[in-house]
XYZ file of C-alpha atoms in Angstrom:
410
model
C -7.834 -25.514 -7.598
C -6.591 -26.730 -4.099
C -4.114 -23.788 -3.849
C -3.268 -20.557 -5.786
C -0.277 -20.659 -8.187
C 1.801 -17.635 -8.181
C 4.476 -15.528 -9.648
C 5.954 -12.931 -7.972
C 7.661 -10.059 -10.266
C 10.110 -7.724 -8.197
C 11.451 -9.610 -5.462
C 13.601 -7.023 -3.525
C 13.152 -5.419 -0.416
C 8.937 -5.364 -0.132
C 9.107 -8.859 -1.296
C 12.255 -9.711 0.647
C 11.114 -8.468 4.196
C 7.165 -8.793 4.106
C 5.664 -11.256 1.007
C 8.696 -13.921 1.590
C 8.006 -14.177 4.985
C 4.098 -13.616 4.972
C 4.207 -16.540 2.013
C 5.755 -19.089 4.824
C 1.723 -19.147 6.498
C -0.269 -18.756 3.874
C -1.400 -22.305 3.147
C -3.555 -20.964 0.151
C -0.129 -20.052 -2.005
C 2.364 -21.705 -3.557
C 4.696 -19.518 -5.112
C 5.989 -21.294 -8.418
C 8.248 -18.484 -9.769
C 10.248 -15.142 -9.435
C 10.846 -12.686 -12.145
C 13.029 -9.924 -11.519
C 15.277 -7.894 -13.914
C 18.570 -7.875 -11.766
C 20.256 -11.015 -11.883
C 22.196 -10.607 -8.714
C 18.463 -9.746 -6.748
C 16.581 -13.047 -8.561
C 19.431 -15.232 -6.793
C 19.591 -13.462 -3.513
C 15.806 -14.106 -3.472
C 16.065 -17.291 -4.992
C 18.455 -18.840 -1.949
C 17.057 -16.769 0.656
C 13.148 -18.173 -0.051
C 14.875 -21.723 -0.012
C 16.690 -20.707 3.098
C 13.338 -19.871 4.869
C 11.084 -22.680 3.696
C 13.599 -25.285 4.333
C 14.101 -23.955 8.037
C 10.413 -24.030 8.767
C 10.008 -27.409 6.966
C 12.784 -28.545 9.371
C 10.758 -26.885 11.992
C 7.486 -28.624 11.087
C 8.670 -31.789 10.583
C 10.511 -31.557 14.781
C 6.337 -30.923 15.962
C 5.715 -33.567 13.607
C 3.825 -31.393 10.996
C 4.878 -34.018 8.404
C 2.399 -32.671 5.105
C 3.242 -28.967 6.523
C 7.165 -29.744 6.509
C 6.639 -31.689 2.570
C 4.720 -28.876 0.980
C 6.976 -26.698 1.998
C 10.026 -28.970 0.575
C 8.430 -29.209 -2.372
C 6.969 -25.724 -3.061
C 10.611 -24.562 -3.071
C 12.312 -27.818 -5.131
C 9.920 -26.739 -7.683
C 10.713 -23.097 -7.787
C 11.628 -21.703 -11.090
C 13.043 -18.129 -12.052
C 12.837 -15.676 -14.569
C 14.473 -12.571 -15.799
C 11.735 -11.644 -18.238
C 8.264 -10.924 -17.396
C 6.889 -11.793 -20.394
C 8.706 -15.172 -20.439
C 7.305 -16.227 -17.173
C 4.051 -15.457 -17.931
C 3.763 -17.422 -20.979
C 5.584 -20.121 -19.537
C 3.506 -20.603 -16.285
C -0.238 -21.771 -15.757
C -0.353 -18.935 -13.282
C -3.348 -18.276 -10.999
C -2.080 -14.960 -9.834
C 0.957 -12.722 -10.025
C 2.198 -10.821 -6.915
C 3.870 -7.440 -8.311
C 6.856 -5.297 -5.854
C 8.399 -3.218 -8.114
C 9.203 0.135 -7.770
C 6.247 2.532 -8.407
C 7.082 3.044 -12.258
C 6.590 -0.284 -13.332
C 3.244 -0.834 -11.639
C 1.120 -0.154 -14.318
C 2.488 -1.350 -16.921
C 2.849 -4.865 -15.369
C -0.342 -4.794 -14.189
C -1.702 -4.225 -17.503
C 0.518 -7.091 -19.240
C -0.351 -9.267 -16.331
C -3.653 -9.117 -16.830
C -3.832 -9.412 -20.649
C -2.477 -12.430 -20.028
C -5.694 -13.883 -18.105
C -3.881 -13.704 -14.904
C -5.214 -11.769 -11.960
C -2.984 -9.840 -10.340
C -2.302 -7.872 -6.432
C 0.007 -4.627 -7.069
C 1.902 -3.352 -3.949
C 0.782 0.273 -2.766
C 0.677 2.695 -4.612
C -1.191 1.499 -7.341
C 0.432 3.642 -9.868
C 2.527 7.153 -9.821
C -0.401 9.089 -11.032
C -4.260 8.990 -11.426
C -4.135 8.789 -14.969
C -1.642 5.809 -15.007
C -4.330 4.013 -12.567
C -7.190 4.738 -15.067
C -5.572 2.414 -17.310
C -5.075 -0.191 -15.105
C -8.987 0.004 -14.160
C -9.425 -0.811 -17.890
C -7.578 -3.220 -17.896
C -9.257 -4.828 -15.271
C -12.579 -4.460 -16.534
C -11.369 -5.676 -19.995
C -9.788 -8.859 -18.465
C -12.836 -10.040 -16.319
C -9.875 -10.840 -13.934
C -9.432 -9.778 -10.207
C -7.181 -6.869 -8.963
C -6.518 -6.731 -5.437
C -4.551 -3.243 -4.335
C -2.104 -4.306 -1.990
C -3.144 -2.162 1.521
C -1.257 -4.661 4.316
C -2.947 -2.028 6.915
C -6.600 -3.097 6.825
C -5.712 -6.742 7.864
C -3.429 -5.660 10.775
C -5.154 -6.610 14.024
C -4.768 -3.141 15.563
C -7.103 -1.054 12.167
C -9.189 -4.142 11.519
C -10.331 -4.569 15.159
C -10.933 -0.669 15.501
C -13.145 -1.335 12.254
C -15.259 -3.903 14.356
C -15.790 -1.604 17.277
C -16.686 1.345 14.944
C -19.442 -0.520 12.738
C -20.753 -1.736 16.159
C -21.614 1.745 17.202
C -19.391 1.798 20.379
C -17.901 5.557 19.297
C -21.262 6.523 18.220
C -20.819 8.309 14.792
C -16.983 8.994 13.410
C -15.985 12.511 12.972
C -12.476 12.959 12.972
C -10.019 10.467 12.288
C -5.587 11.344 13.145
C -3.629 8.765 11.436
C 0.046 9.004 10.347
C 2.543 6.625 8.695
C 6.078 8.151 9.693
C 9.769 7.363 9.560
C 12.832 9.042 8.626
C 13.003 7.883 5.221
C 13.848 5.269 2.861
C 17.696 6.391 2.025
C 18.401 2.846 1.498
C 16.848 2.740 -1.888
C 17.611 5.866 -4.346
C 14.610 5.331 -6.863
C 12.052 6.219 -3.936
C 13.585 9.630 -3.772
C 13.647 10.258 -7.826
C 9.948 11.487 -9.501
C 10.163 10.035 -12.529
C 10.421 6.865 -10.711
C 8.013 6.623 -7.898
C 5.813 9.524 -8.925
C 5.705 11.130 -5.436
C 7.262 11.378 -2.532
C 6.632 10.822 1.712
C 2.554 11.349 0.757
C 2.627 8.620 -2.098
C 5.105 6.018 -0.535
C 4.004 6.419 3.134
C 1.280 8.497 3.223
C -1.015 6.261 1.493
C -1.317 3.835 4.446
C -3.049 6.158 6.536
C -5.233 7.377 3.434
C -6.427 4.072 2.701
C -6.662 2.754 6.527
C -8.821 5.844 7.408
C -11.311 5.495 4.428
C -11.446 2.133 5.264
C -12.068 2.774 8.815
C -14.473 5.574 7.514
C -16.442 3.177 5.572
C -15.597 2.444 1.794
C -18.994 2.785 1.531
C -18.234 6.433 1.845
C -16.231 8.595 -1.016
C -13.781 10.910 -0.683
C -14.736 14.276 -1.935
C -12.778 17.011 -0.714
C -8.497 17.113 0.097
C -6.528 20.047 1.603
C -3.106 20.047 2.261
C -3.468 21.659 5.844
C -1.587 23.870 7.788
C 1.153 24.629 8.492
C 3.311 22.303 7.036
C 1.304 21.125 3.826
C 3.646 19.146 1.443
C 7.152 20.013 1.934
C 10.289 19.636 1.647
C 11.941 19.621 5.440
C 15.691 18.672 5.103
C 17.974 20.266 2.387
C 20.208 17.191 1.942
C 20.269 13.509 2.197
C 22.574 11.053 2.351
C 21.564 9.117 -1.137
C 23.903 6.738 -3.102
C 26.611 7.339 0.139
C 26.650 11.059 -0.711
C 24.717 14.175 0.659
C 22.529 15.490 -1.916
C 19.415 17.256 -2.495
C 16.305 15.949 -3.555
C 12.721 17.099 -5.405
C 10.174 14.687 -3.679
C 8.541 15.604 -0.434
C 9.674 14.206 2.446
C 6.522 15.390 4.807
C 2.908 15.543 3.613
C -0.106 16.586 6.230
C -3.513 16.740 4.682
C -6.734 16.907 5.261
C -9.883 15.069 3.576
C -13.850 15.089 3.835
C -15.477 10.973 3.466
C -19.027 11.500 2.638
C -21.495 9.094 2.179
C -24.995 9.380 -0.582
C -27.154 10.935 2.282
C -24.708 13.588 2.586
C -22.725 12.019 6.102
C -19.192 12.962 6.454
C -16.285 12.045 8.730
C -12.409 13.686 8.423
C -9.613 12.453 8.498
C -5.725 14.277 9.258
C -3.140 12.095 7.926
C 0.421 12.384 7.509
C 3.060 10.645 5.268
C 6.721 11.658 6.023
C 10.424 10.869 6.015
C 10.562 12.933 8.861
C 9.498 11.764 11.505
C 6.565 11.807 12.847
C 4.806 15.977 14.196
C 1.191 15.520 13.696
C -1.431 14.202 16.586
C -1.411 10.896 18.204
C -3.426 8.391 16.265
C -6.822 8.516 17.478
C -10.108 7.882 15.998
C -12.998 10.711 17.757
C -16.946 9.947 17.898
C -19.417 11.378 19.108
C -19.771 8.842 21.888
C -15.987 8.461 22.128
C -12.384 8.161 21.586
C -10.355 5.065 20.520
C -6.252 5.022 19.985
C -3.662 2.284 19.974
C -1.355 2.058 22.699
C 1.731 0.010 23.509
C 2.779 -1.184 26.732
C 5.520 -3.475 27.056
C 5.741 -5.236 23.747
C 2.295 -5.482 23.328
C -0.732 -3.675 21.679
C -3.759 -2.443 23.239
C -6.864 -0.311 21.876
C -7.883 1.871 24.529
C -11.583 3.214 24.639
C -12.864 6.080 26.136
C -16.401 6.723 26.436
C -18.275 10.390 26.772
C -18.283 10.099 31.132
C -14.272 9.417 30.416
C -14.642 5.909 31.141
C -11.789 3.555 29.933
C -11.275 0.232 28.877
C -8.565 -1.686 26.941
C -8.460 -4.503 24.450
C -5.291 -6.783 24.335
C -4.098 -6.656 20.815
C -0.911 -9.040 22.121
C 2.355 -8.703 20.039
C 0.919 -6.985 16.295
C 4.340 -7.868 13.613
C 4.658 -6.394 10.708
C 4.434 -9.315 8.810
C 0.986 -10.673 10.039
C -0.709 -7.929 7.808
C 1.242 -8.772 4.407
C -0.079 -12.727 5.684
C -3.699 -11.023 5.778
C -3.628 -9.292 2.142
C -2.255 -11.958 0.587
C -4.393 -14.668 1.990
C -7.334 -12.456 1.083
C -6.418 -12.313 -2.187
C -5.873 -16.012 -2.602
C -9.354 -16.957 -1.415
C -10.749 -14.327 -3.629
C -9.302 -16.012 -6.336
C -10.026 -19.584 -5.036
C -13.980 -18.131 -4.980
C -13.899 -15.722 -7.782
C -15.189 -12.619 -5.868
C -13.356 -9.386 -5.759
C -11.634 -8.378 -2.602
C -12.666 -5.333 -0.272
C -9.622 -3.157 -1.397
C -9.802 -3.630 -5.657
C -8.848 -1.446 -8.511
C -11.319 1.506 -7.822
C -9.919 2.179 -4.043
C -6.278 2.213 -5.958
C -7.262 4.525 -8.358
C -9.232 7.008 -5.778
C -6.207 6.483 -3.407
C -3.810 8.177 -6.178
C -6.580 10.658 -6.996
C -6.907 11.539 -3.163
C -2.841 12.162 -3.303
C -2.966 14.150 -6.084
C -5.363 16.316 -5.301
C -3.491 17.278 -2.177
C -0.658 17.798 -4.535
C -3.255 20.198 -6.368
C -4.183 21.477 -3.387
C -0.540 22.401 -2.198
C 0.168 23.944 -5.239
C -2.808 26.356 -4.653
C -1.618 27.425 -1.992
C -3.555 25.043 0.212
C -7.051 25.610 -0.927
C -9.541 23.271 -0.888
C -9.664 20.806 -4.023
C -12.907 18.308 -4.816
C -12.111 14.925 -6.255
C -14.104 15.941 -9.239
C -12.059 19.573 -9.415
C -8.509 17.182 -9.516
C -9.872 14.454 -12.285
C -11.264 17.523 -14.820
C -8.281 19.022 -14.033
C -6.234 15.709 -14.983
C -9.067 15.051 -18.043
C -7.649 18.560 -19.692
C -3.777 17.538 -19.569
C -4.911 14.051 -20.456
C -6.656 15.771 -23.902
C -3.839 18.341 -24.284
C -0.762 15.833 -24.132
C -2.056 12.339 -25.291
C 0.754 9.669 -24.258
C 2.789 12.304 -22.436
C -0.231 13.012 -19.887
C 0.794 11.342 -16.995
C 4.445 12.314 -17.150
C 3.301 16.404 -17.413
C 0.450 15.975 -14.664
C 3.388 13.963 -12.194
C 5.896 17.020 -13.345
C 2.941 19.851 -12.784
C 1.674 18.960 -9.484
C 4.861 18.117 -7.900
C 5.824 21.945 -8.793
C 3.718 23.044 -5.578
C 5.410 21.234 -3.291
C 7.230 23.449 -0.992
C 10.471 23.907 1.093
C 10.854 24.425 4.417
């Protein structure tokens, strides 16, 4: 296998603005299909992919890239589409499929996907509840096949260099970790504001970033064990209205989430971490990762990206991150996930950091709707274990409708 064959199911906005694009550099991949349910999306997609690969093939071929500008002419005269999951899958030799749905549909497409003999990358989050991801872990292990979760943050420059510098001891030993992922909301897509579709909210959509990035920053080594929604603003609701499907209305998700959790290693070490997910805008701390030999943030400075250091005398120095994109860390997560599959080896960010993601949200949703008390990971998943016993198939539809009770407005 010279290159990874792959089908991409959901090809809207995700796949649109950061896969397409990220696809163009990633020598490993060749997409051979799309799959989406909307007709009018799978030919927007369809001609704007074409679009894009035969501009940089035009590109290539000027600097006299002449195999660079032909693959790329080919990988897109090849191109098929498909309306029906099921359909593509039996109809492709498929090496891996790439799914951007909406949060509903991650599950259950992982699971098909992967009966199939396919191995599969699912776009954050992994599912809309812990339970949901459970059954995508047994999937997993049933298949023998790989499962990367989609986290673009680890392979941006600016969280995968401040990994290097904090595994070479420069801060000394991590205790507190401020990380946020804020905006002022997705009101350009409906189904990210509706529960029974994306099973959360500012903390599950947003919020998940910074919960991954800082574990991973933390050490996956480490496990989470405790989550508190903190103080004062927990998970809330801020704003009364929106403007959703070009009217104001009101909504049930949360659009701000601060909370608090406790990484702990086997020999009892712990850092913390403060993160925030919200649609809006941004009212925690500065990003900053604290030591006990020092302090590292990101800064940026005309256009570009620097990680400044400060060490315990207040000593300073800055590394030159140059111009970070968005794109370059959806290049990074899917490249990863190609050369996993090219060497059979499961990536840093698999099945089990997806699932303990989820848990991590909803035990701060737990933990909101206890009026901000402390909740242990293993507190959240017996918790989840009884409604899983008491409800059978409707489990993960009454733990999303229980948890999101707590959240609170503002």
């Amino acid at each position: 296998m010279d290159r990874v064959k792959v089908g991409v199911i959901g090809v809207g906005g995700i796949f649109r603005g950061a896969h397409l694009p990220a696809y163009l550099n990633v020598a490993e991949a060749k997409v051979v299909s799309l799959c989406d349910v909307s007709e009018r999306t799978l030919r927007e997609s369809e001609k704007l992919m074409k679009k894009l690969y035969l501009e940089r093939a035009e590109e290539a071929e000027k600097e006299d890239k002449l195999e660079l500008s032909q693959r790329l002419k080919d990988d897109v005269e090849s191109l098929r589409t498909y309306k029906d999951a099921e359909e593509m899958l039996s109809r492709e030799n498929l090496d891996l499929v790439d799914i951007c749905t909406p949060t509903k549909f991650h599950n259950s497409l992982a699971i098909q996907v992967l009966s199939h003999g396919v191995n599969v990358m699912v776009e954050k989050p992994m599912a809309r509840t812990y339970l949901e991801c459970l059954e995508v872990v047994e999937a997993v292990e049933d298949s023998g096949k790989i499962y990367q979760h989609n986290e673009n943050w680890l392979y941006s420059p600016i969280w995968y260099t401040a990994r290097k510098f904090i595994e070479s001891g420069v801060l000394g030993e991590i205790q507190l970790t401020f990380l946020a992922t804020a905006h002022g909301g997705p009101e350009w897509a409906s189904w990210f504001w509706d529960p029974e579709i994306a099973g959360g909210g500012a903390l599950l959509d947003n919020g998940v970033h910074a919960i991954t990035c800082s574990w991973f920053l933390s050490g996956f080594d480490r496990k989470p064990t405790v989550v508190k929604a903190a103080e004062p603003y927990g998970i809330c609701i801020r704003m009364k209205t929106r403007i959703l499907q070009g009217r104001f209305k009101p909504f049930e998700v949360e659009d701000d989430a601060h909370v608090i959790i406790r990484f702990e290693d086997k020999n009892g070490v712990w850092s913390t971490a403060h993160i925030e997910g919200s649609w809006s805008y941004r009212d925690s701390l500065d990003t900053r990762i604290i030591g006990t030999n020092g302090i590292m943030r990101p800064v940026e400075r005309e256009g570009r990206t620097f990680l400044e250091i400060t060490d315990a005398t207040g000593g300073k120095r800055e590394i030159d991150l140059g111009k970070v994109t968005w794109v370059q860390s959806f290049e990074g997560e899917i490249r990863n996930m190609c050369n996993c599959v090219l060497n059979d080896v499961k990536p840093i960010c698999d099945e089990h950091i997806g699932a303990e993601t989820t848990a991590i949200v909803q035990a701060a949703y737990l933990s909101q709707k206890r009026g901000m008390k402390p909740v242990t990971l293993d507190e959240f998943k017996r918790y989840a274990k009884r409604i899983k016993e008491r409800e059978g198939k409707r489990a993960s539809e009454v733990l999303l409708r229980e948890l999101l009770k707590g959240i609170s407005r503002k």
